[in-house]
Amino acid sequence: MLRSPEGAGPGLGSRLGLTEVPALLTVRGVEKSFMGPDGPVPVLRGADLDLSRGCTLALTGESGSGKSTLLHLIGGLDRPDGGSIRLGDTEVTTLDDRGRAQLRRESVGVVFQQFNLVPSLDAGANIAFQARLKGNRDPAWEQELAERLCLAPHLHKYPEELSGGQQQRVAIARTLAARPILVLADEPTGNLDEASSGAVLDLMMQLVAETGAALLTVTHSEQVAERMDTRVHLRGGRVA
Ligand SMILES: Nc1ncnc2c1ncn2[C@@H]1O[C@H](COP(=O)(O)OP(=O)(O)OP(=O)(O)O)[C@@H](O)[C@H]1O
């Protein structure tokens, strides 16, 4: 599996320029259909994208254009019907269930739209959850994340006792605590008002940059898309 980005340094992409940074993620000709009442319905018809280490990318497109589908395929949560997804030296599309589980545990962190927190664990244990699975817990880093994401007073609360914004920040902290090399975020600030969304996004981008990871975020927000190094727009199952 891929090595931890720890020590890669902040702003690697910006400092070196996109073309000089080694490719982390290469997506080529990815196809995916879902079964409808009248047969398979194509959603992705040959999607391509590239993301370099330390860089950020916004994935945009109309509702139903396949953004979440592509994010799930990249994160090994589902398998494409065709095409190639390379993450570092790993061809994600040929991994079996075990390999994809290992990829999700060790290399990729996903911030889901619905947070997916563990209801029976308090915020502190949720933040530690992914790193515990990966075997790279770092309590000082967890504490720093909690403080910088304004979660320190809430660490003993359970998800149902947290506001939507607090749950979202716990989900971000949980992902970053495990130091993934690639952070995938599905509308990470979609449930927040504009001001909070901007602040959380700033912090998330800063924290991702500090760990040297790359960030790919699905978004409907122009403001969010503008902040990323590159933007990929899906239309008709391909990159427009
Ligand atoms: N598991 C599934 N089974 C059947 N159809 C699916 C499945 N997942 C997604 N789809 C369909 O694939 C299409 C693309 O869905 P997807 O969620 O990727 O779009 P999106 O661009 O992320 O949309 P939104 O911006 O509304 O979240 C939609 O028509 C959706 O109904």
Coordinates of C-alpha atoms and ligand atoms in Angstrom, one line a residue:
M1 CA 0.0 0.0 0.0
L2 CA 0.9 3.6 -0.3
R3 CA 3.3 5.3 2.1
S4 CA 1.9 7.8 4.6
P5 CA 2.2 11.4 3.4
E6 CA 3.6 12.5 6.7
G7 CA 6.5 14.8 6.2
A8 CA 5.7 15.6 2.6
G9 CA 5.2 19.2 3.7
P10 CA 2.4 21.7 3.1
G11 CA 1.5 23.2 -0.2
L12 CA 3.6 20.8 -2.2
G13 CA 1.5 21.2 -5.3
S14 CA 1.5 24.9 -5.2
R15 CA 5.2 25.2 -4.4
L16 CA 6.4 23.0 -7.2
G17 CA 3.7 23.6 -9.9
L18 CA 1.2 20.9 -10.9
T19 CA 3.2 19.4 -13.7
E20 CA 6.3 18.8 -11.6
V21 CA 4.5 16.9 -8.9
P22 CA 4.3 13.1 -9.3
A23 CA 0.8 11.9 -10.2
L24 CA -1.0 10.4 -7.2
L25 CA -4.3 9.5 -8.9
T26 CA -4.9 8.8 -12.6
V27 CA -8.4 8.0 -13.8
R28 CA -8.8 6.8 -17.4
G29 CA -11.9 5.9 -19.3
V30 CA -13.9 4.9 -16.3
E31 CA -17.3 3.5 -17.1
K32 CA -20.1 2.6 -14.8
S33 CA -23.8 1.7 -15.4
F34 CA -26.5 0.9 -12.9
M35 CA -29.4 -1.5 -13.6
G36 CA -32.6 0.3 -14.3
P37 CA -36.1 -1.2 -15.0
D38 CA -35.3 -1.3 -18.8
G39 CA -31.7 -2.5 -18.5
P40 CA -28.3 -0.9 -17.6
V41 CA -28.3 2.9 -17.4
P42 CA -24.8 4.3 -18.1
V43 CA -23.7 7.0 -15.6
L44 CA -20.0 7.2 -16.4
R45 CA -19.0 6.8 -20.1
G46 CA -15.2 7.2 -20.0
A47 CA -14.3 9.6 -17.2
D48 CA -10.7 10.8 -16.9
L49 CA -8.9 12.9 -14.3
D50 CA -5.5 13.4 -12.7
L51 CA -4.6 14.5 -9.3
S52 CA -1.0 15.2 -8.1
R53 CA 0.3 14.8 -4.6
G54 CA -0.4 17.7 -2.3
C55 CA -3.0 19.2 -4.8
T56 CA -6.7 19.8 -4.6
L57 CA -9.4 19.1 -7.2
A58 CA -13.1 20.0 -7.3
L59 CA -15.4 17.6 -9.0
T60 CA -18.5 19.4 -10.3
G61 CA -21.5 18.6 -12.4
E62 CA -25.3 18.7 -12.4
S63 CA -27.2 16.6 -9.9
G64 CA -27.1 13.0 -11.2
S65 CA -24.0 13.5 -13.4
G66 CA -22.1 10.8 -11.5
K67 CA -19.9 12.7 -9.1
S68 CA -20.6 10.6 -6.1
T69 CA -20.4 7.5 -8.2
L70 CA -16.9 8.4 -9.4
L71 CA -15.8 9.3 -5.9
H72 CA -17.0 5.9 -4.7
L73 CA -15.1 4.1 -7.4
I74 CA -11.9 6.0 -6.7
G75 CA -12.3 5.2 -3.0
G76 CA -12.7 1.5 -3.7
L77 CA -16.3 1.6 -2.3
D78 CA -17.6 0.2 -5.6
R79 CA -16.1 -1.3 -8.8
P80 CA -16.3 0.3 -12.3
D81 CA -17.4 -1.7 -15.4
G82 CA -14.3 -0.5 -17.3
G83 CA -11.4 1.8 -17.3
S84 CA -8.4 2.3 -15.0
I85 CA -8.0 4.0 -11.6
R86 CA -4.4 4.2 -10.4
L87 CA -3.6 5.4 -7.0
G88 CA 0.2 5.6 -6.6
D89 CA 1.4 2.1 -7.7
T90 CA -2.0 0.5 -7.1
E91 CA -4.5 -0.3 -9.8
V92 CA -7.7 0.1 -7.8
T93 CA -10.0 -1.6 -10.4
T94 CA -8.3 -5.0 -10.1
L95 CA -8.3 -5.2 -6.3
D96 CA -10.5 -7.8 -4.7
D97 CA -12.8 -7.0 -1.8
R98 CA -10.0 -7.5 0.7
G99 CA -7.6 -5.3 -1.3
R100 CA -10.2 -2.5 -1.6
A101 CA -10.9 -2.7 2.2
Q102 CA -7.2 -2.4 2.8
L103 CA -7.0 0.6 0.4
R104 CA -9.9 2.3 2.3
R105 CA -8.3 1.5 5.6
E106 CA -4.7 2.6 4.8
S107 CA -4.6 5.1 1.9
V108 CA -7.9 6.8 1.3
G109 CA -10.0 8.8 3.7
V110 CA -13.6 9.7 2.8
V111 CA -15.7 12.5 4.3
F112 CA -19.2 11.5 3.5
Q113 CA -22.1 13.9 3.0
Q114 CA -24.0 12.0 5.8
F115 CA -20.9 11.9 8.1
N116 CA -21.3 8.1 8.8
L117 CA -20.3 8.5 12.4
V118 CA -20.5 5.5 14.7
P119 CA -23.6 6.3 16.9
S120 CA -22.3 4.2 19.9
L121 CA -19.0 6.0 20.1
D122 CA -18.5 9.5 21.5
A123 CA -16.9 12.2 19.4
G124 CA -13.4 11.5 20.7
A125 CA -13.6 7.8 19.9
N126 CA -15.1 8.6 16.5
I127 CA -12.1 10.8 15.7
A128 CA -9.8 8.0 16.7
F129 CA -11.8 5.3 14.9
Q130 CA -10.1 5.3 11.5
A131 CA -6.5 5.7 12.8
R132 CA -7.2 2.8 15.3
L133 CA -8.2 0.6 12.4
K134 CA -5.2 1.6 10.4
G135 CA -2.9 1.2 13.5
N136 CA -1.4 4.7 13.3
R137 CA -3.1 6.4 16.2
D138 CA -1.5 9.7 17.3
P139 CA -3.4 11.1 20.3
A140 CA -1.5 14.5 20.1
W141 CA -2.6 14.9 16.5
E142 CA -6.2 13.9 17.4
Q143 CA -6.2 16.5 20.2
E144 CA -4.8 19.1 17.8
L145 CA -7.5 18.3 15.2
A146 CA -10.2 18.5 17.9
E147 CA -8.9 21.9 19.1
R148 CA -8.5 23.4 15.6
L149 CA -11.9 22.1 14.6
C150 CA -13.5 23.6 17.8
L151 CA -14.5 20.1 19.0
A152 CA -12.5 20.0 22.3
P153 CA -15.5 20.7 24.6
H154 CA -17.6 18.1 22.8
L155 CA -15.3 15.0 22.8
H156 CA -17.5 13.1 25.3
K157 CA -20.7 13.7 23.4
Y158 CA -22.3 11.1 21.2
P159 CA -23.2 11.9 17.6
E160 CA -26.9 12.4 18.4
E161 CA -25.9 15.0 21.0
L162 CA -23.9 17.0 18.4
S163 CA -25.2 19.6 15.9
G164 CA -25.0 18.9 12.2
G165 CA -22.0 21.2 11.9
Q166 CA -20.2 19.5 14.8
Q167 CA -20.8 16.1 13.4
Q168 CA -19.4 17.3 10.1
R169 CA -16.2 18.5 11.8
V170 CA -15.9 15.2 13.7
A171 CA -16.2 13.4 10.3
I172 CA -13.4 15.6 8.9
A173 CA -11.2 15.1 12.1
R174 CA -11.8 11.3 11.9
T175 CA -10.6 11.2 8.3
L176 CA -7.5 13.4 8.9
A177 CA -6.5 11.7 12.1
A178 CA -5.6 8.6 10.1
R179 CA -3.3 10.7 7.8
P180 CA -4.6 9.3 4.5
I181 CA -2.7 10.1 1.3
L182 CA -5.9 10.9 -0.5
V183 CA -8.9 12.6 1.0
L184 CA -12.2 12.2 -0.8
A185 CA -14.9 14.5 0.3
D186 CA -18.5 14.4 -0.9
E187 CA -20.0 17.9 -0.4
P188 CA -18.1 18.2 2.9
T189 CA -19.6 21.5 3.8
G190 CA -23.0 21.0 2.1
N191 CA -25.0 21.1 5.3
L192 CA -23.5 24.4 6.6
D193 CA -24.4 28.0 6.0
E194 CA -22.1 30.0 3.7
A195 CA -20.0 31.6 6.4
S196 CA -19.5 28.3 8.4
S197 CA -18.9 26.4 5.2
G198 CA -16.1 28.8 4.2
A199 CA -14.4 28.6 7.6
V200 CA -14.6 24.8 7.7
L201 CA -13.4 24.5 4.2
D202 CA -10.4 26.8 4.9
L203 CA -9.5 24.7 7.9
M204 CA -9.9 21.4 6.0
M205 CA -7.7 22.6 3.2
Q206 CA -5.1 23.8 5.6
L207 CA -5.1 20.5 7.5
V208 CA -5.0 18.4 4.4
A209 CA -2.1 20.5 3.1
E210 CA -0.2 20.1 6.4
T211 CA -0.4 16.3 6.1
G212 CA 0.8 16.5 2.4
A213 CA -2.3 14.6 1.2
A214 CA -4.3 15.4 -2.0
L215 CA -7.9 16.4 -1.7
L216 CA -10.7 15.6 -4.2
T217 CA -14.0 17.1 -3.3
V218 CA -17.4 16.8 -4.9
T219 CA -19.2 20.1 -4.7
H220 CA -22.1 22.1 -6.1
S221 CA -20.6 25.3 -4.7
E222 CA -18.9 27.8 -7.1
Q223 CA -17.0 29.2 -4.1
V224 CA -15.7 25.8 -3.1
A225 CA -14.7 24.9 -6.6
E226 CA -12.9 28.2 -7.1
R227 CA -10.7 27.5 -4.1
M228 CA -9.3 24.2 -5.6
D229 CA -6.1 23.9 -7.7
T230 CA -8.1 22.3 -10.6
R231 CA -11.7 21.6 -11.5
V232 CA -13.2 18.7 -13.3
H233 CA -16.8 19.0 -14.6
L234 CA -18.8 15.9 -15.4
R235 CA -21.3 16.1 -18.2
G236 CA -22.9 13.2 -20.1
G237 CA -20.7 10.7 -18.1
R238 CA -17.5 12.3 -19.3
V239 CA -15.3 15.2 -18.3
A240 CA -16.6 18.3 -20.1
Ligands
LIG1 N1 -26.4 2.2 -6.3 C1 -27.1 2.7 -7.4 N2 -28.1 2.0 -8.0 C2 -28.8 2.6 -9.0 N3 -28.6 3.8 -9.5 C3 -27.6 4.5 -8.9 C4 -26.9 4.1 -7.8 N4 -26.0 5.0 -7.4 C5 -26.2 6.1 -8.3 N5 -27.2 5.8 -9.1 C6 -27.7 6.7 -10.2 O1 -26.5 7.2 -10.9 C7 -26.7 8.5 -11.3 C8 -25.6 9.4 -10.7 O2 -25.7 9.4 -9.3 P1 -24.6 10.2 -8.4 O3 -25.1 10.1 -7.0 O4 -23.3 9.7 -8.8 O5 -24.8 11.7 -9.0 P2 -24.2 13.0 -8.4 O6 -23.7 13.8 -9.5 O7 -23.3 12.8 -7.2 O8 -25.6 13.7 -7.9 P3 -25.9 14.8 -6.7 O9 -25.2 16.0 -7.1 O10 -27.4 14.9 -6.8 O11 -25.4 14.2 -5.4 C9 -28.1 8.9 -10.7 O12 -29.0 8.8 -11.8 C10 -28.4 7.9 -9.7 O13 -29.8 7.6 -9.5

